[in-house]
Structure formats: C-alpha cells, structure tokens
Amino acid sequence: MARIHLHQHRKKRLEAGHPWIYQSEVAQIEGEVIPGEIVEVVNHKGHFLAKGYINPASQILVRILSYDPEEKIDYTFFLRKIREASEFRTRFVDNPRACRVLYGEADFLPGLIVDRYEDVLVAQVLSLGMEMRLDWIRDALVEVYQPQGIYLRNDVPVREREGLEQGKGVLYGECPREVTIEENGLKYIVDIMEGQKTGFFYDQRENRAAIQPLMKGWGEKHGITLQQVESMPEQKLVPVDKRGKVIKNPFWDGAEVLECFTHTGSFTLNACKHGAKKVTALDISEHAIETAKRNITLNGYLHRVDFVVANAFDYLRQQVEAESSWDVVILDPPAFAKSRSAVKGAIRGYKDINLNGMKLVRPGGYLVTASCSYHMSPELFLETIQEAAMDAKKILRLIEWRGAGKDHPQISGADEGHYLKFAIFEVRNRR
C-alpha cells in the first residue's frame, strides 16, 4: 500500500474532519501509486492519519474512507456504511422511502450519492475510487434496500475531472422512468431519467414545510371581513369536511403568493396545502411548468395556481413597474456561482432578484429566499440581501435561517457540505 506523506506546515484540515487531501498538501509519495486503489495518509513524522482511495489525475488526490489502520475496505465495509446511513434516515427523516439515503462525504462514502424514490434508487458515482467498487456498492444497496431497480445518473461533468465518462442507465433490476413519491404529505411525479440531478431536490424538504405560518391570516389585509365571508353567496361554498359538510370559501384568509423558479412546483404545493388563496408559479422552462402542473393537479390544487413561463429576472422587473404585489414572494433559484470565479456575477444576480422580489412584497409580508451556490458563503448571501434591502428602501426582519435537510447532514470541518442557505424575512417599508 502506497503512503502519502503530508507537508509539515499544512493546515490541519484532515484532523478537523475534512475528507479530502489535495495535491498541494502532499510532501512526498512512498511506493507505487495505482489510480483508484487504497493508500495510507501519514503526517510529516510518518504517523498514520487515515486511508482512502487515490486519483493522481484529480486535484483531490485522496478521498478518505477510514481513520482506522486495521479496517479493510471491502464489501463488508460498504455494507456497513450503507446500513448505517439507512438507520440514520430511519431515525431522522419523516419518510425515509423518499429521501437522500447516501450523501457522499457526509455519510463517509466520498464520491457517492444515492436518492431513494420508493422502490427505486438513483445513484451518482462521482469519483474513480467509487467507480472501481461499483459492484460492491450495487450489491450492498440491494441487500439493505431490496429495491425494484437502481438507476445510474452519471451524466454530470464532474466525472470528467476524475477521468471518467458521463452516462446513465440501469445498474440493477427494472427502473420505470417516472416514480410517484410523497413528501410533507404531498405527492410528486419524479422523472428519474430526465429530471434535474437525480430527478428531485430533497434538500429543501424542511424548508418547504417552514412556510406554513406564512400562508394564513391575510383576509383583513385583503379587505375581507368575517361578516363578508358569512354572507358569501351559495356558489362560493366549498366542500372541505370528511363528512361532506360544506363551509364558505375556506381560502378567504389565505396568502397570495409568487413563487419564482418553481421547477417541480414544490413550494407552490406546500403553500397550497397550508392555505394559500392564490399562487403564481413561474419558471423559464416550459418542461418545468408542465411538470409542476402535473404535480399540482395530482394534489388537487390546480384551481388555485396560475402558471407563467418567463425569465424570472425580467418578470420581477416588469411586475415592479406594473406595481403588482403579493403577500409572500418565494425565490429558489438554481446555483448562480458554480465556481469561485463566478461569484461576482452571482452577487449581481442574487441582489437583482431579491431587490425586485422584496419590492413586490406587501408591507408586513414575507420574502422567502435561498441560494444553493457553495461559493456564495452564508455571510456574503446575507450581505447581498441587506444591500438589496437598502436599495429597495426596505427593512427586513429575519424569521427563519436554515440549511439543507436532515438527510443532507454536514461534516464538521468540511465547509463544502454547507452549500444551501434558506431564509424567511418579514419585509417592511423604510419610508
């Protein structure tokens, strides 16, 4: 087994829990290096620190698998890690049949992502070391989860940095293109073969549920009194009771909501579930809007949603000019900064959508905003929103601050896992 000797004056990232060894941290390599094979990592005095698999073609030279010098990296190792990850989700996730069941480094299996969609698993293998052990991984997943099928979504550019080709296809069993899952009591149709990433974004589960308190209590602000509700004509009666009893329009008190970058319609669905009166769901992709429409129809909320296919930046500006307004504006964009060099452009993008987004929030309403750009630090994200608030002449009150959900745990000492920022702000006028 080759040994990787680290520089004496390097930062002690490995000792802090970070699972990567960069080329620049290495003083010398002792022994023959075989790409993808297991190597030992030692400090400048030769003391054992960890072991993992090596890839000289990558800037991340070694990805750590174990801190135990006696532990064997074999099928039993993978079976144990996958079983531990399953037990973790069973403890912390409301519906472990629809969640991320393996989150790479955070589950001590760097370079391996697996999402569960009921009886189908969708995997991404992002590193050479995991690719070489794919048979073990497949067999361990089958033993732990007994899936109907396992589908590979290796159509991601990051594989090329590891010297691997992109591709996708069935790894095991039978895999239907679409699977219906349940999250937060809502149903979604997931396209595992053509949907973004592995088909669905599980990381916002708890954040989607967090908008519940924002969805009711708006009737009087809309100029509706309880007396008016009680005198609504018969055609406004809506059946809501399991016994068939009807009540007058149950949504009179609900929020009017704008969701930009709706994708699968997930925030829109959670808004409807918790009492929103009307939601405008926007995305630049017609395919995304069709997907959202299918999901919203599946859950019975189509009558409360308007769909818009448009560029969010342009639409927000147009609505500001038109003096439109909503009680709640939700912004959940894709990553604007996929590299460090893209951060300046990302800052402009986040400032633009948040500035116009908060201008569209009625006084006392709420801005729900997120960033999934790792290179956009939490401090920088909050600073950018504050600058937008100053320019918009708004005062913000932070109500909620969150990261990714419990099926996306974070390793202390590895900031790369802290990518998702989610905030709820109350918006007030400054003048």
Tab-separated table of C-alpha atoms in Angstrom:
chain	number	residue	atom	x	y	z
A	1	MET	CA	0.000	0.000	0.000
A	2	ALA	CA	1.416	3.372	-1.040
A	3	ARG	CA	1.852	6.052	1.645
A	4	ILE	CA	1.061	9.714	1.218
A	5	HIS	CA	3.266	11.987	3.365
A	6	LEU	CA	1.735	15.380	4.133
A	7	HIS	CA	3.577	18.679	4.487
A	8	GLN	CA	4.574	19.703	7.987
A	9	HIS	CA	3.185	23.247	7.715
A	10	ARG	CA	-0.124	22.442	6.019
A	11	LYS	CA	-3.443	23.390	7.564
A	12	LYS	CA	-4.704	20.560	9.784
A	13	ARG	CA	-7.873	20.080	7.723
A	14	LEU	CA	-7.719	16.292	7.852
A	15	GLU	CA	-7.511	16.291	11.637
A	16	ALA	CA	-10.536	18.644	11.711
A	17	GLY	CA	-12.616	16.085	9.828
A	18	HIS	CA	-12.182	17.158	6.214
A	19	PRO	CA	-12.223	14.040	3.996
A	20	TRP	CA	-10.102	15.350	1.103
A	21	ILE	CA	-6.351	15.506	0.562
A	22	TYR	CA	-5.310	17.994	-2.119
A	23	GLN	CA	-2.227	17.622	-4.314
A	24	SER	CA	-0.772	20.787	-2.742
A	25	GLU	CA	-0.805	19.233	0.751
A	26	VAL	CA	1.465	16.345	-0.201
A	27	ALA	CA	5.200	16.374	0.565
A	28	GLN	CA	6.030	13.011	-0.996
A	29	ILE	CA	4.505	9.722	-2.123
A	30	GLU	CA	6.111	6.490	-0.988
A	31	GLY	CA	5.502	3.342	-3.052
A	32	GLU	CA	3.705	2.604	-6.296
A	33	VAL	CA	0.509	4.530	-6.923
A	34	ILE	CA	-2.326	2.735	-8.718
A	35	PRO	CA	-5.217	5.111	-9.571
A	36	GLY	CA	-8.330	4.269	-7.570
A	37	GLU	CA	-6.548	1.988	-5.097
A	38	ILE	CA	-6.347	2.435	-1.319
A	39	VAL	CA	-3.405	4.383	0.153
A	40	GLU	CA	-2.355	5.372	3.665
A	41	VAL	CA	-2.058	9.029	4.635
A	42	VAL	CA	0.600	9.956	7.216
A	43	ASN	CA	1.862	13.209	8.701
A	44	HIS	CA	5.378	14.588	8.263
A	45	LYS	CA	6.616	12.295	11.046
A	46	GLY	CA	5.149	9.193	9.423
A	47	HIS	CA	2.281	8.785	11.915
A	48	PHE	CA	-0.874	7.228	10.443
A	49	LEU	CA	-3.796	9.627	9.956
A	50	ALA	CA	-6.238	7.927	7.594
A	51	LYS	CA	-6.634	5.907	4.434
A	52	GLY	CA	-8.649	6.310	1.283
A	53	TYR	CA	-8.540	5.931	-2.463
A	54	ILE	CA	-6.181	7.916	-4.686
A	55	ASN	CA	-6.523	9.524	-8.103
A	56	PRO	CA	-3.415	11.353	-9.376
A	57	ALA	CA	-5.487	12.823	-12.236
A	58	SER	CA	-7.626	14.815	-9.796
A	59	GLN	CA	-6.770	17.896	-7.742
A	60	ILE	CA	-8.349	15.985	-4.869
A	61	LEU	CA	-5.587	13.409	-4.654
A	62	VAL	CA	-7.069	11.240	-1.881
A	63	ARG	CA	-10.633	10.872	-0.580
A	64	ILE	CA	-10.719	9.457	2.937
A	65	LEU	CA	-12.678	6.295	3.748
A	66	SER	CA	-11.383	5.285	7.184
A	67	TYR	CA	-9.387	6.549	10.154
A	68	ASP	CA	-8.703	3.010	11.379
A	69	PRO	CA	-5.411	1.479	10.127
A	70	GLU	CA	-6.814	-2.046	10.608
A	71	GLU	CA	-10.117	-1.530	8.766
A	72	LYS	CA	-10.440	-3.366	5.460
A	73	ILE	CA	-12.058	-1.610	2.536
A	74	ASP	CA	-14.102	-4.486	1.141
A	75	TYR	CA	-17.725	-5.434	0.506
A	76	THR	CA	-18.396	-5.696	4.254
A	77	PHE	CA	-17.141	-2.131	4.688
A	78	PHE	CA	-19.619	-0.796	2.117
A	79	LEU	CA	-22.467	-2.863	3.503
A	80	ARG	CA	-21.852	-1.476	6.993
A	81	LYS	CA	-21.640	2.152	5.818
A	82	ILE	CA	-24.802	1.880	3.725
A	83	ARG	CA	-26.681	0.183	6.572
A	84	GLU	CA	-25.574	2.933	8.997
A	85	ALA	CA	-26.775	5.587	6.550
A	86	SER	CA	-30.142	3.831	6.282
A	87	GLU	CA	-30.525	3.686	10.059
A	88	PHE	CA	-29.713	7.401	10.268
A	89	ARG	CA	-32.523	8.284	7.818
A	90	THR	CA	-34.978	5.996	9.583
A	91	ARG	CA	-34.319	7.914	12.799
A	92	PHE	CA	-34.404	11.471	11.459
A	93	VAL	CA	-36.445	11.593	8.233
A	94	ASP	CA	-40.253	11.538	8.302
A	95	ASN	CA	-40.470	9.443	5.152
A	96	PRO	CA	-37.210	7.501	4.622
A	97	ARG	CA	-38.687	5.948	1.464
A	98	ALA	CA	-38.318	9.332	-0.245
A	99	CYS	CA	-35.050	10.998	0.681
A	100	ARG	CA	-31.311	11.123	0.037
A	101	VAL	CA	-30.031	7.879	1.510
A	102	LEU	CA	-26.326	8.422	0.789
A	103	TYR	CA	-24.750	11.863	0.816
A	104	GLY	CA	-21.150	11.190	-0.155
A	105	GLU	CA	-18.595	12.560	2.268
A	106	ALA	CA	-21.216	13.230	4.946
A	107	ASP	CA	-22.004	9.502	5.041
A	108	PHE	CA	-18.297	8.605	4.903
A	109	LEU	CA	-18.526	7.348	1.319
A	110	PRO	CA	-16.962	10.229	-0.654
A	111	GLY	CA	-17.961	10.467	-4.277
A	112	LEU	CA	-21.224	8.512	-3.947
A	113	ILE	CA	-24.747	9.983	-3.998
A	114	VAL	CA	-27.917	7.869	-3.769
A	115	ASP	CA	-31.512	9.112	-3.662
A	116	ARG	CA	-34.451	6.864	-2.889
A	117	TYR	CA	-37.742	7.113	-4.740
A	118	GLU	CA	-39.904	4.471	-3.059
A	119	ASP	CA	-38.688	1.155	-4.576
A	120	VAL	CA	-36.177	2.734	-6.964
A	121	LEU	CA	-32.703	4.021	-6.090
A	122	VAL	CA	-30.931	6.606	-8.250
A	123	ALA	CA	-27.160	6.794	-7.839
A	124	GLN	CA	-24.412	9.163	-8.939
A	125	VAL	CA	-20.843	7.866	-8.858
A	126	LEU	CA	-18.579	10.911	-8.924
A	127	SER	CA	-15.076	9.520	-8.380
A	128	LEU	CA	-12.731	6.880	-9.742
A	129	GLY	CA	-12.397	5.119	-6.397
A	130	MET	CA	-16.151	4.567	-6.170
A	131	GLU	CA	-16.429	3.601	-9.829
A	132	MET	CA	-13.909	0.798	-9.280
A	133	ARG	CA	-16.019	-0.554	-6.390
A	134	LEU	CA	-19.399	-0.204	-8.081
A	135	ASP	CA	-20.160	-3.942	-7.888
A	136	TRP	CA	-19.768	-3.892	-4.101
A	137	ILE	CA	-21.882	-0.749	-3.879
A	138	ARG	CA	-24.642	-2.245	-6.018
A	139	ASP	CA	-24.752	-5.483	-4.037
A	140	ALA	CA	-24.772	-3.652	-0.693
A	141	LEU	CA	-27.606	-1.336	-1.834
A	142	VAL	CA	-29.624	-4.351	-2.925
A	143	GLU	CA	-29.053	-6.130	0.384
A	144	VAL	CA	-30.023	-3.111	2.509
A	145	TYR	CA	-32.940	-1.688	0.492
A	146	GLN	CA	-34.228	-4.612	-1.643
A	147	PRO	CA	-35.060	-2.165	-4.461
A	148	GLN	CA	-37.017	-2.838	-7.610
A	149	GLY	CA	-34.200	-1.188	-9.521
A	150	ILE	CA	-31.110	1.023	-9.328
A	151	TYR	CA	-30.604	3.703	-11.975
A	152	LEU	CA	-27.281	5.463	-12.619
A	153	ARG	CA	-27.345	9.221	-13.288
A	154	ASN	CA	-23.687	9.637	-14.128
A	155	ASP	CA	-24.461	12.382	-16.647
A	156	VAL	CA	-22.555	15.015	-14.664
A	157	PRO	CA	-19.450	16.953	-15.848
A	158	VAL	CA	-17.625	16.482	-12.523
A	159	ARG	CA	-16.881	12.874	-13.533
A	160	GLU	CA	-14.616	14.142	-16.304
A	161	ARG	CA	-12.295	15.709	-13.711
A	162	GLU	CA	-11.784	12.167	-12.418
A	163	GLY	CA	-11.057	10.827	-15.886
A	164	LEU	CA	-14.495	9.189	-16.110
A	165	GLU	CA	-17.053	9.309	-18.900
A	166	GLN	CA	-20.561	10.660	-18.477
A	167	GLY	CA	-23.534	8.370	-18.953
A	168	LYS	CA	-26.714	6.940	-17.475
A	169	GLY	CA	-28.594	3.665	-17.438
A	170	VAL	CA	-29.958	0.798	-15.373
A	171	LEU	CA	-27.478	-0.682	-12.891
A	172	TYR	CA	-29.847	-3.248	-11.390
A	173	GLY	CA	-33.375	-4.583	-11.816
A	174	GLU	CA	-36.149	-2.643	-13.516
A	175	CYS	CA	-36.441	1.145	-13.436
A	176	PRO	CA	-39.589	2.954	-14.615
A	177	ARG	CA	-38.955	6.425	-15.972
A	178	GLU	CA	-41.419	8.004	-13.537
A	179	VAL	CA	-41.981	7.273	-9.863
A	180	THR	CA	-44.569	8.864	-7.545
A	181	ILE	CA	-43.255	9.849	-4.119
A	182	GLU	CA	-44.678	11.575	-1.037
A	183	GLU	CA	-43.026	14.432	0.835
A	184	ASN	CA	-44.620	16.593	3.546
A	185	GLY	CA	-47.904	14.818	2.827
A	186	LEU	CA	-47.811	15.858	-0.848
A	187	LYS	CA	-47.357	13.684	-3.926
A	188	TYR	CA	-44.815	14.279	-6.694
A	189	ILE	CA	-44.143	12.598	-10.018
A	190	VAL	CA	-40.363	12.193	-10.360
A	191	ASP	CA	-38.668	11.647	-13.717
A	192	ILE	CA	-35.563	9.705	-12.689
A	193	MET	CA	-34.130	9.549	-16.215
A	194	GLU	CA	-34.516	13.117	-17.479
A	195	GLY	CA	-35.218	15.201	-14.365
A	196	GLN	CA	-32.553	17.528	-12.975
A	197	LYS	CA	-29.816	15.912	-10.848
A	198	THR	CA	-31.338	12.556	-9.823
A	199	GLY	CA	-34.890	13.736	-10.510
A	200	PHE	CA	-35.862	15.722	-7.405
A	201	PHE	CA	-34.354	18.132	-4.866
A	202	TYR	CA	-34.763	16.603	-1.421
A	203	ASP	CA	-32.542	19.156	0.356
A	204	GLN	CA	-35.364	21.712	0.770
A	205	ARG	CA	-37.871	19.335	2.436
A	206	GLU	CA	-37.909	21.006	5.859
A	207	ASN	CA	-37.584	24.449	4.303
A	208	ARG	CA	-40.665	23.900	2.161
A	209	ALA	CA	-42.622	22.961	5.287
A	210	ALA	CA	-41.307	26.074	7.074
A	211	ILE	CA	-43.528	28.372	5.009
A	212	GLN	CA	-46.675	27.069	6.740
A	213	PRO	CA	-47.074	30.016	9.173
A	214	LEU	CA	-46.953	32.489	6.279
A	215	MET	CA	-49.993	31.159	4.452
A	216	LYS	CA	-52.925	32.325	6.608
A	217	GLY	CA	-54.083	35.472	8.355
A	218	TRP	CA	-54.343	37.752	5.295
A	219	GLY	CA	-58.125	38.176	4.951
A	220	GLU	CA	-58.435	41.553	6.667
A	221	LYS	CA	-55.338	42.876	4.867
A	222	HIS	CA	-57.104	41.959	1.626
A	223	GLY	CA	-60.091	43.984	2.827
A	224	ILE	CA	-62.273	40.967	3.638
A	225	THR	CA	-64.190	40.848	6.908
A	226	LEU	CA	-65.634	37.783	8.619
A	227	GLN	CA	-69.105	39.261	8.097
A	228	GLN	CA	-68.485	39.341	4.350
A	229	VAL	CA	-67.343	35.728	4.402
A	230	GLU	CA	-70.514	34.685	6.228
A	231	SER	CA	-72.634	36.414	3.589
A	232	MET	CA	-70.838	34.910	0.579
A	233	PRO	CA	-73.309	33.512	-1.984
A	234	GLU	CA	-74.038	29.820	-2.213
A	235	GLN	CA	-71.767	29.238	-5.232
A	236	LYS	CA	-68.762	30.079	-3.064
A	237	LEU	CA	-69.398	27.092	-0.802
A	238	VAL	CA	-66.550	24.588	-0.941
A	239	PRO	CA	-66.657	21.012	0.462
A	240	VAL	CA	-63.845	20.512	2.950
A	241	ASP	CA	-65.216	18.233	5.641
A	242	LYS	CA	-64.720	14.447	5.519
A	243	ARG	CA	-68.393	14.049	6.444
A	244	GLY	CA	-69.419	16.099	3.436
A	245	LYS	CA	-70.198	19.271	5.381
A	246	VAL	CA	-69.502	22.458	3.439
A	247	ILE	CA	-68.201	25.777	4.673
A	248	LYS	CA	-67.962	29.123	2.970
A	249	ASN	CA	-64.763	29.706	0.970
A	250	PRO	CA	-62.041	28.315	3.263
A	251	PHE	CA	-59.324	30.274	1.432
A	252	TRP	CA	-60.631	33.773	2.147
A	253	ASP	CA	-57.882	34.199	4.765
A	254	GLY	CA	-55.099	32.719	2.618
A	255	ALA	CA	-51.993	34.402	1.229
A	256	GLU	CA	-51.415	35.485	-2.330
A	257	VAL	CA	-48.053	34.001	-3.270
A	258	LEU	CA	-45.492	34.371	-6.055
A	259	GLU	CA	-43.005	31.508	-6.483
A	260	CYS	CA	-40.152	32.037	-8.940
A	261	PHE	CA	-38.027	29.138	-10.232
A	262	THR	CA	-40.834	26.728	-9.351
A	263	HIS	CA	-39.222	23.674	-11.056
A	264	THR	CA	-41.426	20.795	-9.804
A	265	GLY	CA	-43.879	23.130	-8.041
A	266	SER	CA	-42.739	22.071	-4.583
A	267	PHE	CA	-43.003	25.404	-2.732
A	268	THR	CA	-46.259	26.131	-4.546
A	269	LEU	CA	-47.683	22.812	-3.366
A	270	ASN	CA	-46.659	23.454	0.228
A	271	ALA	CA	-48.198	26.932	0.017
A	272	CYS	CA	-51.496	25.495	-1.230
A	273	LYS	CA	-51.502	22.743	1.376
A	274	HIS	CA	-51.205	25.294	4.168
A	275	GLY	CA	-53.968	27.588	2.923
A	276	ALA	CA	-52.654	29.949	0.226
A	277	LYS	CA	-55.530	31.582	-1.643
A	278	LYS	CA	-53.704	32.001	-4.937
A	279	VAL	CA	-50.189	31.150	-6.142
A	280	THR	CA	-48.388	32.357	-9.250
A	281	ALA	CA	-45.810	29.713	-10.198
A	282	LEU	CA	-43.089	30.853	-12.588
A	283	ASP	CA	-40.253	29.116	-14.412
A	284	ILE	CA	-38.315	29.822	-17.601
A	285	SER	CA	-38.651	26.177	-18.650
A	286	GLU	CA	-41.883	25.028	-20.276
A	287	HIS	CA	-40.971	21.454	-19.292
A	288	ALA	CA	-40.631	22.539	-15.649
A	289	ILE	CA	-44.015	24.271	-15.758
A	290	GLU	CA	-45.636	21.177	-17.261
A	291	THR	CA	-44.044	19.067	-14.502
A	292	ALA	CA	-45.276	21.489	-11.834
A	293	LYS	CA	-48.758	21.491	-13.378
A	294	ARG	CA	-48.891	17.672	-13.257
A	295	ASN	CA	-47.839	17.642	-9.597
A	296	ILE	CA	-50.286	20.366	-8.621
A	297	THR	CA	-53.101	18.608	-10.474
A	298	LEU	CA	-52.178	15.326	-8.763
A	299	ASN	CA	-52.699	17.004	-5.382
A	300	GLY	CA	-55.940	18.758	-6.332
A	301	TYR	CA	-54.768	22.385	-6.213
A	302	LEU	CA	-54.902	23.361	-9.891
A	303	HIS	CA	-57.758	25.846	-9.321
A	304	ARG	CA	-55.538	27.909	-7.012
A	305	VAL	CA	-52.440	28.216	-9.212
A	306	ASP	CA	-51.588	30.403	-12.190
A	307	PHE	CA	-48.584	29.332	-14.283
A	308	VAL	CA	-46.150	31.652	-16.027
A	309	VAL	CA	-43.331	30.696	-18.402
A	310	ALA	CA	-40.866	33.582	-18.258
A	311	ASN	CA	-37.392	34.706	-17.276
A	312	ALA	CA	-37.637	35.462	-13.549
A	313	PHE	CA	-35.326	38.496	-13.736
A	314	ASP	CA	-37.449	40.111	-16.468
A	315	TYR	CA	-40.761	39.134	-14.882
A	316	LEU	CA	-39.854	40.580	-11.483
A	317	ARG	CA	-38.816	43.901	-13.033
A	318	GLN	CA	-41.995	44.042	-15.124
A	319	GLN	CA	-44.183	43.382	-12.092
A	320	VAL	CA	-42.404	46.110	-10.108
A	321	GLU	CA	-43.091	48.550	-12.958
A	322	ALA	CA	-46.716	47.386	-13.022
A	323	GLU	CA	-46.927	47.978	-9.235
A	324	SER	CA	-48.036	44.397	-8.612
A	325	SER	CA	-47.770	42.901	-5.127
A	326	TRP	CA	-48.048	39.642	-3.209
A	327	ASP	CA	-48.198	38.681	0.460
A	328	VAL	CA	-45.341	36.205	0.060
A	329	VAL	CA	-42.614	36.061	-2.601
A	330	ILE	CA	-40.528	32.882	-2.857
A	331	LEU	CA	-37.152	32.813	-4.664
A	332	ASP	CA	-35.444	29.425	-5.013
A	333	PRO	CA	-33.077	29.840	-7.981
A	334	PRO	CA	-30.516	27.364	-9.345
A	335	ALA	CA	-26.876	27.937	-8.401
A	336	PHE	CA	-25.632	31.244	-9.808
A	337	ALA	CA	-21.996	30.588	-8.770
A	338	LYS	CA	-20.709	27.166	-9.808
A	339	SER	CA	-17.097	28.281	-9.439
A	340	ARG	CA	-15.150	30.818	-7.405
A	341	SER	CA	-14.665	32.991	-10.485
A	342	ALA	CA	-18.451	33.269	-10.931
A	343	VAL	CA	-19.095	34.806	-7.504
A	344	LYS	CA	-19.131	38.458	-8.655
A	345	GLY	CA	-21.742	37.701	-11.281
A	346	ALA	CA	-23.707	35.656	-8.778
A	347	ILE	CA	-23.782	38.553	-6.316
A	348	ARG	CA	-25.339	40.747	-9.009
A	349	GLY	CA	-27.893	38.046	-9.801
A	350	TYR	CA	-28.901	37.426	-6.191
A	351	LYS	CA	-29.106	41.145	-5.487
A	352	ASP	CA	-31.271	41.744	-8.563
A	353	ILE	CA	-33.895	39.068	-7.839
A	354	ASN	CA	-34.034	39.792	-4.111
A	355	LEU	CA	-34.267	43.565	-4.595
A	356	ASN	CA	-37.186	43.266	-7.016
A	357	GLY	CA	-38.664	40.374	-5.046
A	358	MET	CA	-38.883	42.387	-1.847
A	359	LYS	CA	-40.307	45.372	-3.748
A	360	LEU	CA	-43.211	43.091	-4.708
A	361	VAL	CA	-43.909	42.072	-1.105
A	362	ARG	CA	-46.762	43.969	0.500
A	363	PRO	CA	-45.773	45.810	3.704
A	364	GLY	CA	-45.696	43.265	6.509
A	365	GLY	CA	-45.438	40.380	4.048
A	366	TYR	CA	-42.624	37.889	3.635
A	367	LEU	CA	-39.674	37.212	1.358
A	368	VAL	CA	-38.599	33.567	1.198
A	369	THR	CA	-35.187	33.309	-0.440
A	370	ALA	CA	-32.491	30.689	-0.966
A	371	SER	CA	-29.082	30.072	-2.505
A	372	CYS	CA	-27.608	26.677	-3.352
A	373	SER	CA	-24.264	28.138	-4.500
A	374	TYR	CA	-21.480	26.791	-2.272
A	375	HIS	CA	-19.147	29.605	-3.364
A	376	MET	CA	-21.719	32.125	-2.084
A	377	SER	CA	-20.954	31.990	1.650
A	378	PRO	CA	-23.743	32.500	4.195
A	379	GLU	CA	-22.165	35.816	5.219
A	380	LEU	CA	-21.954	37.011	1.621
A	381	PHE	CA	-25.510	35.909	0.872
A	382	LEU	CA	-26.919	37.821	3.854
A	383	GLU	CA	-24.770	40.843	2.999
A	384	THR	CA	-26.091	40.820	-0.566
A	385	ILE	CA	-29.702	40.675	0.618
A	386	GLN	CA	-29.081	43.516	3.056
A	387	GLU	CA	-27.644	45.665	0.258
A	388	ALA	CA	-30.723	44.893	-1.813
A	389	ALA	CA	-32.948	45.924	1.108
A	390	MET	CA	-31.135	49.236	1.436
A	391	ASP	CA	-31.563	49.986	-2.264
A	392	ALA	CA	-35.229	48.935	-2.122
A	393	LYS	CA	-35.795	51.119	0.965
A	394	LYS	CA	-36.979	48.121	2.951
A	395	ILE	CA	-36.355	46.924	6.497
A	396	LEU	CA	-36.001	43.174	6.848
A	397	ARG	CA	-36.645	41.084	9.932
A	398	LEU	CA	-35.087	37.615	9.832
A	399	ILE	CA	-37.652	34.989	10.879
A	400	GLU	CA	-36.028	31.751	9.746
A	401	TRP	CA	-32.486	30.721	8.780
A	402	ARG	CA	-31.831	27.160	7.624
A	403	GLY	CA	-29.577	24.881	5.615
A	404	ALA	CA	-30.216	21.556	3.912
A	405	GLY	CA	-32.482	18.917	5.445
A	406	LYS	CA	-31.618	16.120	7.838
A	407	ASP	CA	-30.960	13.670	5.006
A	408	HIS	CA	-28.118	16.021	3.986
A	409	PRO	CA	-26.009	16.012	7.190
A	410	GLN	CA	-22.887	18.152	7.416
A	411	ILE	CA	-19.423	17.062	8.454
A	412	SER	CA	-17.786	19.457	10.894
A	413	GLY	CA	-14.655	20.835	9.287
A	414	ALA	CA	-15.861	20.327	5.697
A	415	ASP	CA	-17.428	23.590	4.555
A	416	GLU	CA	-18.135	22.200	1.074
A	417	GLY	CA	-21.202	20.445	2.510
A	418	HIS	CA	-22.652	23.739	3.785
A	419	TYR	CA	-23.923	24.867	0.390
A	420	LEU	CA	-27.625	25.635	0.959
A	421	LYS	CA	-28.783	28.884	2.531
A	422	PHE	CA	-32.503	29.449	3.188
A	423	ALA	CA	-34.092	32.481	4.828
A	424	ILE	CA	-37.517	33.903	5.591
A	425	PHE	CA	-37.679	37.681	6.064
A	426	GLU	CA	-40.523	39.918	7.089
A	427	VAL	CA	-40.478	42.950	4.768
A	428	ARG	CA	-41.371	46.444	5.971
A	429	ASN	CA	-41.183	49.818	4.245
A	430	ARG	CA	-38.454	52.199	5.411
A	431	ARG	CA	-40.406	55.254	4.382
